[in-house]
Amino acid sequence: MHDCDNYNAPTSRRDFLTKIAYGVGTAALGSLFSQNGYAKSRLSYASKFPAKAKRVIFLFQSGGPSHLDLFDPKPQIAQRFGQDVPESVFQGQRVTGMVSNQDRFVVVPSKFQFGPAGQCGMELSELLPWTQKIADEICLIRTVYSEAINHDPAITFIQTGSQQPGRPSMGAWVDYGLGSENNNLPSFVVMNSVASEGSAGQGLLTRLWGSGFLSSKHQGVQIRSGEDPVLYLKNPPGFSHERRRAFLDHLGALNRKSHARMGDPEIEARIAQYEMAYRMQTSVPDLADLSDEPESTYSLYGDDSKTPGTFAANCLMARRLAERGVRFIQLYHRGWDHHGSVEKRLPVSTRDTDQPSAALVMDLKRRGLLDDTLVIWGGEFGRTVYGQGDPKPDAYGRDHHGKTFSMWMAGAGIKKGHVHGASDDFGFNIAEGGVHVHDIQATILHQLGIDHEALTYRFQGRQYRLTDVHGHVVKEILS
């Protein structure tokens, strides 16, 4: 008898329960994978090799922090103020429109002192007293480089792997590849802050944490200060939680009919986002309620941590998100675009960010989270050794510089107390150990257990990836 002939044949109770158990188990597993953003084609990416990091916290300093005044001391030029940058150093490199009319490009040494920090002896600026306390936990990369020379393409490049808009952001790629560990919070969360001096600096566009050509469910969710951390999450007056549930059930049924008719995957994404928003009505108030934080925590992060919307408060919130299994946490702090008055404005930026950045690393470590949390600190590029405008030894500005700049990483299998790479005597070119922006991205994915060459998405006839056709894992910074 052919198997098909048994399709409607009677079966025993035991056979029925055995077969339905397989079906229920498979359905449950599929449901879990679906909720977590997995797809069959992506499961293999996370299993290429063991992951050292479960989550990423990227402390992005928007505007371009001056590596020459913070991370890369150049005592060789201390007595060269006012001299022209040698042509052998300049090498015909292009400059921005803001200095293109200058007759001279004169050397401006940093007015800030550097000194050894930690047992490793890492040289750091006096403006970073708290970062000095975690020197033995961080890996300082002094030779990051980018082809971008202006803010928008440079920020877009480091966040999406392309200078042109339209690509998915790094957090969206990570959510696409790995999904979430907490079904009640987004996998990718974003928070913004500005300099306390009141200068917001360069603007930030939401596409920097967008999903590009990936499904919109992978885009970052912005958490804000104020009564509504996530916009439009609360029910309107007179609309109960029960009515919201019934409303979503009916809306979901209509959307599923539309999907069956049109097959648009964005309809499924919209259904998933409505359901996430419903669950967040409970999880976000719990996240934002800091009443359980002891005074010692606020002392660690600094007084600003009690003021919602500050970088310090966002760092504290980042730790709370990390505890709850959020996969990719992106903090943007604006106000680093110091074309003038470095001597006045740079201390403001470091005062805003130095203590909370270090406190976050310390806090994660004491809670046992640093071992599987990758923390990254850096901006889109650095600053020039030459002054902008009419510089003085103690009053100067610096222009954009992408040929070499500094970032640091900590946790999740990154070498501790280590300095990677070296720039030339002017902090202008790479002398050894260059690390391209795509290399940074490849290394972040590697620590998450993802092969950056394998995590791809087919769009408009070609395979895309975060690192485009470039990128190498920087194995020299891995422990």
GROMACS .gro file of C-alpha atoms in nm:
model
  479
    1MET     CA    1   0.000   0.000   0.000
    2HIS     CA    2   0.129   0.343  -0.089
    3ASP     CA    3   0.189   0.587   0.198
    4CYS     CA    4  -0.061   0.826   0.050
    5ASP     CA    5  -0.331   0.562   0.096
    6ASN     CA    6  -0.283   0.587   0.472
    7TYR     CA    7  -0.344   0.962   0.481
    8ASN     CA    8  -0.699   0.927   0.616
    9ALA     CA    9  -0.650   0.586   0.778
   10PRO     CA   10  -0.733   0.555   1.150
   11THR     CA   11  -0.434   0.587   1.382
   12SER     CA   12  -0.374   0.483   1.739
   13ARG     CA   13  -0.380   0.734   2.025
   14ARG     CA   14  -0.009   0.666   2.079
   15ASP     CA   15   0.075   0.735   1.714
   16PHE     CA   16  -0.131   1.053   1.722
   17LEU     CA   17   0.041   1.190   2.034
   18THR     CA   18   0.385   1.094   1.904
   19LYS     CA   19   0.336   1.270   1.571
   20ILE     CA   20   0.174   1.579   1.718
   21ALA     CA   21   0.459   1.613   1.968
   22TYR     CA   22   0.705   1.643   1.681
   23GLY     CA   23   0.485   1.902   1.518
   24VAL     CA   24   0.438   2.110   1.830
   25GLY     CA   25   0.810   2.100   1.908
   26THR     CA   26   0.903   2.208   1.558
   27ALA     CA   27   0.644   2.486   1.563
   28ALA     CA   28   0.768   2.608   1.901
   29LEU     CA   29   1.128   2.613   1.782
   30GLY     CA   30   1.029   2.795   1.467
   31SER     CA   31   0.835   3.048   1.672
   32LEU     CA   32   1.136   3.117   1.893
   33PHE     CA   33   1.362   3.166   1.593
   34SER     CA   34   1.103   3.391   1.431
   35GLN     CA   35   1.069   3.607   1.743
   36ASN     CA   36   1.444   3.641   1.772
   37GLY     CA   37   1.490   3.752   1.413
   38TYR     CA   38   1.653   3.431   1.292
   39ALA     CA   39   1.613   3.283   0.949
   40LYS     CA   40   1.739   2.949   0.828
   41SER     CA   41   1.988   3.119   0.597
   42ARG     CA   42   2.137   3.315   0.887
   43LEU     CA   43   2.168   3.052   1.158
   44SER     CA   44   2.505   2.933   1.030
   45TYR     CA   45   2.665   3.279   1.059
   46ALA     CA   46   2.657   3.281   1.438
   47SER     CA   47   2.799   2.930   1.460
   48LYS     CA   48   3.116   2.990   1.258
   49PHE     CA   49   3.321   3.015   1.578
   50PRO     CA   50   3.255   3.078   1.947
   51ALA     CA   51   3.146   3.432   2.027
   52LYS     CA   52   3.337   3.630   2.289
   53ALA     CA   53   3.074   3.906   2.299
   54LYS     CA   54   2.702   3.874   2.358
   55ARG     CA   55   2.642   4.244   2.318
   56VAL     CA   56   2.804   4.569   2.199
   57ILE     CA   57   2.798   4.917   2.353
   58PHE     CA   58   2.932   5.177   2.108
   59LEU     CA   59   3.009   5.512   2.273
   60PHE     CA   60   3.021   5.724   1.959
   61GLN     CA   61   3.173   6.073   1.995
   62SER     CA   62   3.021   6.268   1.707
   63GLY     CA   63   3.234   6.544   1.556
   64GLY     CA   64   3.585   6.402   1.564
   65PRO     CA   65   3.777   6.396   1.896
   66SER     CA   66   4.133   6.525   1.868
   67HIS     CA   67   4.364   6.226   1.904
   68LEU     CA   68   4.660   6.466   1.936
   69ASP     CA   69   4.514   6.621   2.252
   70LEU     CA   70   4.377   6.301   2.406
   71PHE     CA   71   4.539   5.973   2.303
   72ASP     CA   72   4.847   6.022   2.083
   73PRO     CA   73   5.123   6.232   2.246
   74LYS     CA   74   5.378   6.391   2.013
   75PRO     CA   75   5.663   6.536   2.221
   76GLN     CA   76   5.871   6.556   1.900
   77ILE     CA   77   5.675   6.863   1.789
   78ALA     CA   78   5.659   7.041   2.126
   79GLN     CA   79   5.899   7.312   2.007
   80ARG     CA   80   5.768   7.338   1.650
   81PHE     CA   81   5.473   7.573   1.694
   82GLY     CA   82   5.435   7.796   1.390
   83GLN     CA   83   5.650   7.586   1.158
   84ASP     CA   84   5.494   7.453   0.840
   85VAL     CA   85   5.398   7.089   0.830
   86PRO     CA   86   5.675   6.938   0.610
   87GLU     CA   87   5.570   6.844   0.260
   88SER     CA   88   5.722   6.500   0.324
   89VAL     CA   89   5.453   6.459   0.591
   90PHE     CA   90   5.170   6.635   0.410
   91GLN     CA   91   5.228   6.429   0.094
   92GLY     CA   92   4.972   6.628  -0.105
   93GLN     CA   93   4.678   6.503   0.102
   94ARG     CA   94   4.349   6.676   0.036
   95VAL     CA   95   4.209   6.923   0.286
   96THR     CA   96   3.855   7.036   0.364
   97GLY     CA   97   3.700   7.350   0.223
   98MET     CA   98   3.732   7.513   0.565
   99VAL     CA   99   4.112   7.542   0.537
  100SER     CA  100   4.162   7.527   0.162
  101ASN     CA  101   4.222   7.904   0.146
  102GLN     CA  102   4.487   7.907   0.418
  103ASP     CA  103   4.830   8.017   0.297
  104ARG     CA  104   5.007   7.806   0.558
  105PHE     CA  105   4.947   7.489   0.756
  106VAL     CA  106   5.139   7.546   1.074
  107VAL     CA  107   5.216   7.288   1.342
  108VAL     CA  108   5.024   7.329   1.668
  109PRO     CA  109   5.145   7.106   1.954
  110SER     CA  110   4.891   7.010   2.218
  111LYS     CA  111   4.875   7.242   2.519
  112PHE     CA  112   4.767   6.948   2.736
  113GLN     CA  113   5.008   6.722   2.922
  114PHE     CA  114   5.031   6.345   2.879
  115GLY     CA  115   5.145   6.088   3.131
  116PRO     CA  116   5.161   5.711   3.186
  117ALA     CA  117   4.849   5.542   3.323
  118GLY     CA  118   4.795   5.206   3.489
  119GLN     CA  119   5.045   4.927   3.521
  120CYS     CA  120   5.063   4.913   3.142
  121GLY     CA  121   5.200   5.271   3.128
  122MET     CA  122   4.964   5.378   2.849
  123GLU     CA  123   5.019   5.748   2.766
  124LEU     CA  124   4.696   5.945   2.804
  125SER     CA  125   4.602   6.312   2.829
  126GLU     CA  126   4.548   6.496   3.155
  127LEU     CA  127   4.194   6.560   3.027
  128LEU     CA  128   4.113   6.189   3.076
  129PRO     CA  129   4.174   6.120   3.448
  130TRP     CA  130   3.898   5.857   3.461
  131THR     CA  131   4.008   5.681   3.142
  132GLN     CA  132   4.353   5.665   3.304
  133LYS     CA  133   4.191   5.455   3.580
  134ILE     CA  134   4.079   5.191   3.328
  135ALA     CA  135   4.399   5.195   3.118
  136ASP     CA  136   4.468   4.835   3.218
  137GLU     CA  137   4.125   4.731   3.084
  138ILE     CA  138   4.129   4.898   2.742
  139CYS     CA  139   4.302   4.846   2.410
  140LEU     CA  140   4.396   5.180   2.255
  141ILE     CA  141   4.412   5.177   1.875
  142ARG     CA  142   4.611   5.478   1.755
  143THR     CA  143   4.597   5.406   1.384
  144VAL     CA  144   4.236   5.391   1.272
  145TYR     CA  145   4.188   5.550   0.930
  146SER     CA  146   3.908   5.647   0.694
  147GLU     CA  147   3.885   5.784   0.340
  148ALA     CA  148   3.606   6.021   0.445
  149ILE     CA  149   3.702   6.380   0.521
  150ASN     CA  150   3.367   6.542   0.609
  151HIS     CA  151   3.123   6.459   0.886
  152ASP     CA  152   2.821   6.313   0.710
  153PRO     CA  153   3.006   6.068   0.486
  154ALA     CA  154   3.248   5.982   0.767
  155ILE     CA  155   2.975   5.907   1.023
  156THR     CA  156   2.772   5.721   0.762
  157PHE     CA  157   3.083   5.519   0.674
  158ILE     CA  158   3.167   5.408   1.027
  159GLN     CA  159   2.803   5.329   1.105
  160THR     CA  160   2.703   5.155   0.781
  161GLY     CA  161   3.021   5.060   0.594
  162SER     CA  162   2.949   5.303   0.310
  163GLN     CA  163   2.988   5.678   0.267
  164GLN     CA  164   2.665   5.680   0.069
  165PRO     CA  165   2.332   5.668   0.256
  166GLY     CA  166   2.093   5.379   0.216
  167ARG     CA  167   2.289   5.090   0.372
  168PRO     CA  168   2.188   4.915   0.696
  169SER     CA  169   2.356   5.038   1.012
  170MET     CA  170   2.589   4.816   1.212
  171GLY     CA  171   2.328   4.753   1.481
  172ALA     CA  172   2.074   4.653   1.215
  173TRP     CA  173   2.323   4.405   1.065
  174VAL     CA  174   2.385   4.255   1.409
  175ASP     CA  175   2.012   4.223   1.478
  176TYR     CA  176   1.963   4.067   1.134
  177GLY     CA  177   2.237   3.814   1.201
  178LEU     CA  178   2.181   3.728   1.566
  179GLY     CA  179   1.839   3.850   1.674
  180SER     CA  180   1.747   3.938   2.031
  181GLU     CA  181   1.803   3.783   2.372
  182ASN     CA  182   1.502   3.966   2.517
  183ASN     CA  183   1.170   3.955   2.338
  184ASN     CA  184   1.036   4.243   2.547
  185LEU     CA  185   1.296   4.498   2.438
  186PRO     CA  186   1.438   4.588   2.097
  187SER     CA  187   1.765   4.422   2.002
  188PHE     CA  188   1.908   4.757   1.887
  189VAL     CA  189   1.870   5.069   2.103
  190VAL     CA  190   1.999   5.424   2.042
  191MET     CA  191   2.045   5.721   2.280
  192ASN     CA  192   2.167   6.075   2.202
  193SER     CA  193   2.321   6.353   2.411
  194VAL     CA  194   2.484   6.691   2.347
  195ALA     CA  195   2.770   6.886   2.501
  196SER     CA  196   2.686   7.057   2.830
  197GLU     CA  197   2.821   7.386   2.691
  198GLY     CA  198   2.503   7.401   2.486
  199SER     CA  199   2.662   7.342   2.145
  200ALA     CA  200   2.491   7.049   1.976
  201GLY     CA  201   2.749   7.034   1.698
  202GLN     CA  202   2.691   6.821   1.392
  203GLY     CA  203   2.337   6.697   1.336
  204LEU     CA  204   2.249   6.328   1.343
  205LEU     CA  205   2.008   6.170   1.099
  206THR     CA  206   1.795   5.871   1.198
  207ARG     CA  207   1.926   5.679   0.898
  208LEU     CA  208   2.249   5.633   1.098
  209TRP     CA  209   2.063   5.371   1.300
  210GLY     CA  210   1.829   5.272   1.019
  211SER     CA  211   1.781   4.933   0.858
  212GLY     CA  212   1.854   5.039   0.499
  213PHE     CA  213   1.739   4.766   0.263
  214LEU     CA  214   1.689   4.516   0.549
  215SER     CA  215   1.347   4.475   0.702
  216SER     CA  216   1.246   4.778   0.910
  217LYS     CA  217   1.216   4.557   1.219
  218HIS     CA  218   1.598   4.565   1.241
  219GLN     CA  219   1.626   4.945   1.275
  220GLY     CA  220   1.738   5.102   1.602
  221VAL     CA  221   1.480   5.220   1.853
  222GLN     CA  222   1.561   5.557   2.008
  223ILE     CA  223   1.521   5.598   2.383
  224ARG     CA  224   1.480   5.961   2.487
  225SER     CA  225   1.481   6.158   2.808
  226GLY     CA  226   1.152   6.284   2.950
  227GLU     CA  227   0.820   6.126   3.034
  228ASP     CA  228   0.802   5.918   2.716
  229PRO     CA  229   1.133   5.732   2.667
  230VAL     CA  230   0.990   5.577   2.348
  231LEU     CA  231   0.753   5.795   2.149
  232TYR     CA  232   0.392   5.686   2.093
  233LEU     CA  233   0.426   5.388   2.328
  234LYS     CA  234   0.161   5.493   2.579
  235ASN     CA  235  -0.207   5.428   2.524
  236PRO     CA  236  -0.417   5.741   2.467
  237PRO     CA  237  -0.647   5.853   2.750
  238GLY     CA  238  -0.942   5.618   2.794
  239PHE     CA  239  -0.775   5.337   2.600
  240SER     CA  240  -0.706   5.045   2.837
  241HIS     CA  241  -0.439   4.777   2.808
  242GLU     CA  242  -0.712   4.522   2.735
  243ARG     CA  243  -0.856   4.735   2.456
  244ARG     CA  244  -0.505   4.774   2.311
  245ARG     CA  245  -0.470   4.394   2.304
  246ALA     CA  246  -0.805   4.350   2.128
  247PHE     CA  247  -0.722   4.630   1.885
  248LEU     CA  248  -0.388   4.468   1.792
  249ASP     CA  249  -0.553   4.128   1.746
  250HIS     CA  250  -0.801   4.272   1.496
  251LEU     CA  251  -0.535   4.483   1.324
  252GLY     CA  252  -0.305   4.181   1.301
  253ALA     CA  253  -0.577   3.976   1.138
  254LEU     CA  254  -0.633   4.248   0.877
  255ASN     CA  255  -0.260   4.280   0.813
  256ARG     CA  256  -0.221   3.905   0.771
  257LYS     CA  257  -0.497   3.909   0.510
  258SER     CA  258  -0.313   4.188   0.331
  259HIS     CA  259   0.009   3.990   0.345
  260ALA     CA  260  -0.160   3.681   0.205
  261ARG     CA  261  -0.289   3.892  -0.083
  262MET     CA  262   0.024   4.099  -0.159
  263GLY     CA  263   0.315   3.906  -0.007
  264ASP     CA  264   0.491   4.225   0.110
  265PRO     CA  265   0.739   4.126   0.384
  266GLU     CA  266   0.714   4.475   0.537
  267ILE     CA  267   0.358   4.388   0.644
  268GLU     CA  268   0.498   4.108   0.860
  269ALA     CA  269   0.760   4.349   0.994
  270ARG     CA  270   0.484   4.596   1.086
  271ILE     CA  271   0.291   4.323   1.272
  272ALA     CA  272   0.607   4.232   1.465
  273GLN     CA  273   0.672   4.598   1.553
  274TYR     CA  274   0.318   4.646   1.684
  275GLU     CA  275   0.362   4.341   1.906
  276MET     CA  276   0.703   4.461   2.028
  277ALA     CA  277   0.554   4.800   2.114
  278TYR     CA  278   0.280   4.625   2.312
  279ARG     CA  279   0.536   4.429   2.515
  280MET     CA  280   0.747   4.742   2.563
  281GLN     CA  281   0.455   4.913   2.738
  282THR     CA  282   0.558   4.704   3.038
  283SER     CA  283   0.932   4.658   2.987
  284VAL     CA  284   1.030   5.022   2.913
  285PRO     CA  285   0.881   5.174   3.232
  286ASP     CA  286   1.072   4.910   3.430
  287LEU     CA  287   1.391   4.992   3.240
  288ALA     CA  288   1.352   5.366   3.293
  289ASP     CA  289   1.270   5.337   3.665
  290LEU     CA  290   1.605   5.409   3.833
  291SER     CA  291   1.470   5.402   4.187
  292ASP     CA  292   1.652   5.075   4.252
  293GLU     CA  293   1.992   5.227   4.172
  294PRO     CA  294   2.197   5.301   4.488
  295GLU     CA  295   2.363   5.636   4.549
  296SER     CA  296   2.701   5.467   4.496
  297THR     CA  297   2.609   5.407   4.132
  298TYR     CA  298   2.535   5.774   4.073
  299SER     CA  299   2.864   5.863   4.243
  300LEU     CA  300   3.045   5.628   4.008
  301TYR     CA  301   2.891   5.774   3.690
  302GLY     CA  302   2.899   6.133   3.816
  303ASP     CA  303   2.639   6.390   3.917
  304ASP     CA  304   2.518   6.427   3.558
  305SER     CA  305   2.386   6.070   3.570
  306LYS     CA  306   2.088   6.200   3.768
  307THR     CA  307   1.991   6.425   3.478
  308PRO     CA  308   1.804   6.237   3.202
  309GLY     CA  309   1.943   6.289   2.853
  310THR     CA  310   2.304   6.349   2.957
  311PHE     CA  311   2.582   6.122   2.837
  312ALA     CA  312   2.631   6.004   3.196
  313ALA     CA  313   2.263   5.911   3.233
  314ASN     CA  314   2.276   5.732   2.897
  315CYS     CA  315   2.582   5.532   3.005
  316LEU     CA  316   2.395   5.419   3.315
  317MET     CA  317   2.098   5.329   3.098
  318ALA     CA  318   2.332   5.138   2.865
  319ARG     CA  319   2.438   4.918   3.157
  320ARG     CA  320   2.073   4.851   3.242
  321LEU     CA  321   2.004   4.759   2.880
  322ALA     CA  322   2.306   4.529   2.876
  323GLU     CA  323   2.175   4.353   3.188
  324ARG     CA  324   1.846   4.293   3.007
  325GLY     CA  325   2.005   4.131   2.705
  326VAL     CA  326   1.985   4.412   2.450
  327ARG     CA  327   2.223   4.314   2.172
  328PHE     CA  328   2.349   4.646   2.030
  329ILE     CA  329   2.347   4.970   2.231
  330GLN     CA  330   2.453   5.285   2.049
  331LEU     CA  331   2.524   5.612   2.232
  332TYR     CA  332   2.590   5.930   2.033
  333HIS     CA  333   2.742   6.232   2.208
  334ARG     CA  334   2.759   6.547   1.998
  335GLY     CA  335   2.985   6.850   2.035
  336TRP     CA  336   3.334   6.729   1.938
  337ASP     CA  337   3.365   6.942   1.621
  338HIS     CA  338   3.640   7.173   1.754
  339HIS     CA  339   3.750   7.387   1.462
  340GLY     CA  340   3.828   7.659   1.712
  341SER     CA  341   3.887   7.709   2.085
  342VAL     CA  342   4.014   7.357   2.149
  343GLU     CA  343   4.159   7.485   2.475
  344LYS     CA  344   3.809   7.578   2.597
  345ARG     CA  345   3.575   7.332   2.426
  346LEU     CA  346   3.772   7.008   2.448
  347PRO     CA  347   3.775   7.011   2.833
  348VAL     CA  348   3.395   7.045   2.823
  349SER     CA  349   3.359   6.738   2.601
  350THR     CA  350   3.594   6.532   2.814
  351ARG     CA  351   3.423   6.646   3.134
  352ASP     CA  352   3.092   6.525   2.988
  353THR     CA  353   3.220   6.186   2.875
  354ASP     CA  354   3.538   6.078   3.054
  355GLN     CA  355   3.396   5.972   3.390
  356PRO     CA  356   3.078   5.801   3.262
  357SER     CA  357   3.270   5.611   2.990
  358ALA     CA  358   3.516   5.476   3.245
  359ALA     CA  359   3.237   5.418   3.499
  360LEU     CA  360   3.050   5.204   3.247
  361VAL     CA  361   3.354   4.978   3.203
  362MET     CA  362   3.404   4.959   3.580
  363ASP     CA  363   3.035   4.890   3.643
  364LEU     CA  364   3.017   4.617   3.380
  365LYS     CA  365   3.329   4.455   3.524
  366ARG     CA  366   3.206   4.447   3.885
  367ARG     CA  367   2.876   4.294   3.768
  368GLY     CA  368   3.049   4.024   3.565
  369LEU     CA  369   2.925   4.165   3.233
  370LEU     CA  370   3.248   4.300   3.085
  371ASP     CA  371   3.373   3.955   2.985
  372ASP     CA  372   3.095   3.926   2.725
  373THR     CA  373   3.026   4.294   2.652
  374LEU     CA  374   3.230   4.474   2.387
  375VAL     CA  375   3.264   4.846   2.466
  376ILE     CA  376   3.390   5.081   2.192
  377TRP     CA  377   3.481   5.452   2.223
  378GLY     CA  378   3.557   5.676   1.925
  379GLY     CA  379   3.437   5.918   1.659
  380GLU     CA  380   3.429   5.939   1.281
  381PHE     CA  381   3.783   6.080   1.245
  382GLY     CA  382   4.050   6.275   1.435
  383ARG     CA  383   4.199   6.623   1.408
  384THR     CA  384   4.487   6.779   1.215
  385VAL     CA  385   4.827   6.862   1.361
  386TYR     CA  386   4.805   7.196   1.182
  387GLY     CA  387   4.594   7.478   1.318
  388GLN     CA  388   4.285   7.624   1.162
  389GLY     CA  389   4.257   8.000   1.119
  390ASP     CA  390   4.514   8.202   1.315
  391PRO     CA  391   4.627   7.963   1.591
  392LYS     CA  392   4.810   8.060   1.908
  393PRO     CA  393   5.010   7.821   2.131
  394ASP     CA  394   4.732   7.820   2.387
  395ALA     CA  395   4.432   7.907   2.167
  396TYR     CA  396   4.381   7.702   1.854
  397GLY     CA  397   4.145   7.495   1.645
  398ARG     CA  398   4.200   7.181   1.440
  399ASP     CA  399   4.040   7.061   1.116
  400HIS     CA  400   3.913   6.711   1.026
  401HIS     CA  401   4.170   6.437   0.985
  402GLY     CA  402   4.097   6.079   0.876
  403LYS     CA  403   4.444   5.951   0.788
  404THR     CA  404   4.508   5.835   1.144
  405PHE     CA  405   4.304   5.872   1.463
  406SER     CA  406   4.239   5.691   1.789
  407MET     CA  407   3.969   5.465   1.930
  408TRP     CA  408   3.960   5.229   2.226
  409MET     CA  409   3.788   4.899   2.298
  410ALA     CA  410   3.735   4.699   2.615
  411GLY     CA  411   3.593   4.364   2.724
  412ALA     CA  412   3.483   4.054   2.532
  413GLY     CA  413   3.821   3.910   2.436
  414ILE     CA  414   4.001   4.237   2.364
  415LYS     CA  415   4.361   4.273   2.487
  416LYS     CA  416   4.389   4.466   2.812
  417GLY     CA  417   4.633   4.751   2.868
  418HIS     CA  418   4.750   4.731   2.508
  419VAL     CA  419   4.839   5.002   2.255
  420HIS     CA  420   4.810   4.905   1.891
  421GLY     CA  421   4.979   5.088   1.606
  422ALA     CA  422   5.181   5.406   1.585
  423SER     CA  423   5.143   5.728   1.388
  424ASP     CA  424   5.433   5.937   1.259
  425ASP     CA  425   5.599   6.213   1.462
  426PHE     CA  426   5.326   6.459   1.360
  427GLY     CA  427   5.027   6.231   1.423
  428PHE     CA  428   4.947   6.283   1.056
  429ASN     CA  429   5.016   5.948   0.886
  430ILE     CA  430   5.030   5.586   0.997
  431ALA     CA  431   5.378   5.458   1.075
  432GLU     CA  432   5.274   5.100   1.158
  433GLY     CA  433   4.967   4.891   1.230
  434GLY     CA  434   4.697   5.069   1.031
  435VAL     CA  435   4.335   4.972   1.109
  436HIS     CA  436   4.075   5.067   0.850
  437VAL     CA  437   3.715   5.143   0.946
  438HIS     CA  438   3.612   4.818   0.773
  439ASP     CA  439   3.865   4.635   0.993
  440ILE     CA  440   3.695   4.779   1.303
  441GLN     CA  441   3.361   4.655   1.174
  442ALA     CA  442   3.498   4.311   1.087
  443THR     CA  443   3.651   4.279   1.435
  444ILE     CA  444   3.326   4.378   1.609
  445LEU     CA  445   3.136   4.112   1.414
  446HIS     CA  446   3.410   3.857   1.482
  447GLN     CA  447   3.382   3.907   1.858
  448LEU     CA  448   3.008   3.847   1.823
  449GLY     CA  449   3.086   3.516   1.653
  450ILE     CA  450   2.997   3.638   1.304
  451ASP     CA  451   3.212   3.596   0.994
  452HIS     CA  452   3.190   3.941   0.834
  453GLU     CA  453   3.230   3.787   0.487
  454ALA     CA  454   2.939   3.548   0.542
  455LEU     CA  455   2.677   3.785   0.684
  456THR     CA  456   2.524   3.905   0.357
  457TYR     CA  457   2.195   4.020   0.212
  458ARG     CA  458   2.096   4.008  -0.152
  459PHE     CA  459   1.957   4.338  -0.278
  460GLN     CA  460   1.911   4.467  -0.632
  461GLY     CA  461   2.099   4.177  -0.785
  462ARG     CA  462   2.408   4.164  -0.563
  463GLN     CA  463   2.518   4.045  -0.221
  464TYR     CA  464   2.582   4.322   0.031
  465ARG     CA  465   2.761   4.311   0.364
  466LEU     CA  466   2.861   4.559   0.635
  467THR     CA  467   3.227   4.554   0.528
  468ASP     CA  468   3.145   4.574   0.155
  469VAL     CA  469   3.432   4.383  -0.015
  470HIS     CA  470   3.694   4.487   0.240
  471GLY     CA  471   3.786   4.436   0.603
  472HIS     CA  472   4.013   4.212   0.808
  473VAL     CA  473   3.982   4.103   1.169
  474VAL     CA  474   4.250   4.284   1.373
  475LYS     CA  475   4.385   3.976   1.547
  476GLU     CA  476   4.668   4.174   1.710
  477ILE     CA  477   4.418   4.334   1.952
  478LEU     CA  478   4.252   4.007   2.051
  479SER     CA  479   4.353   3.824   2.366
   0.00000   0.00000   0.00000
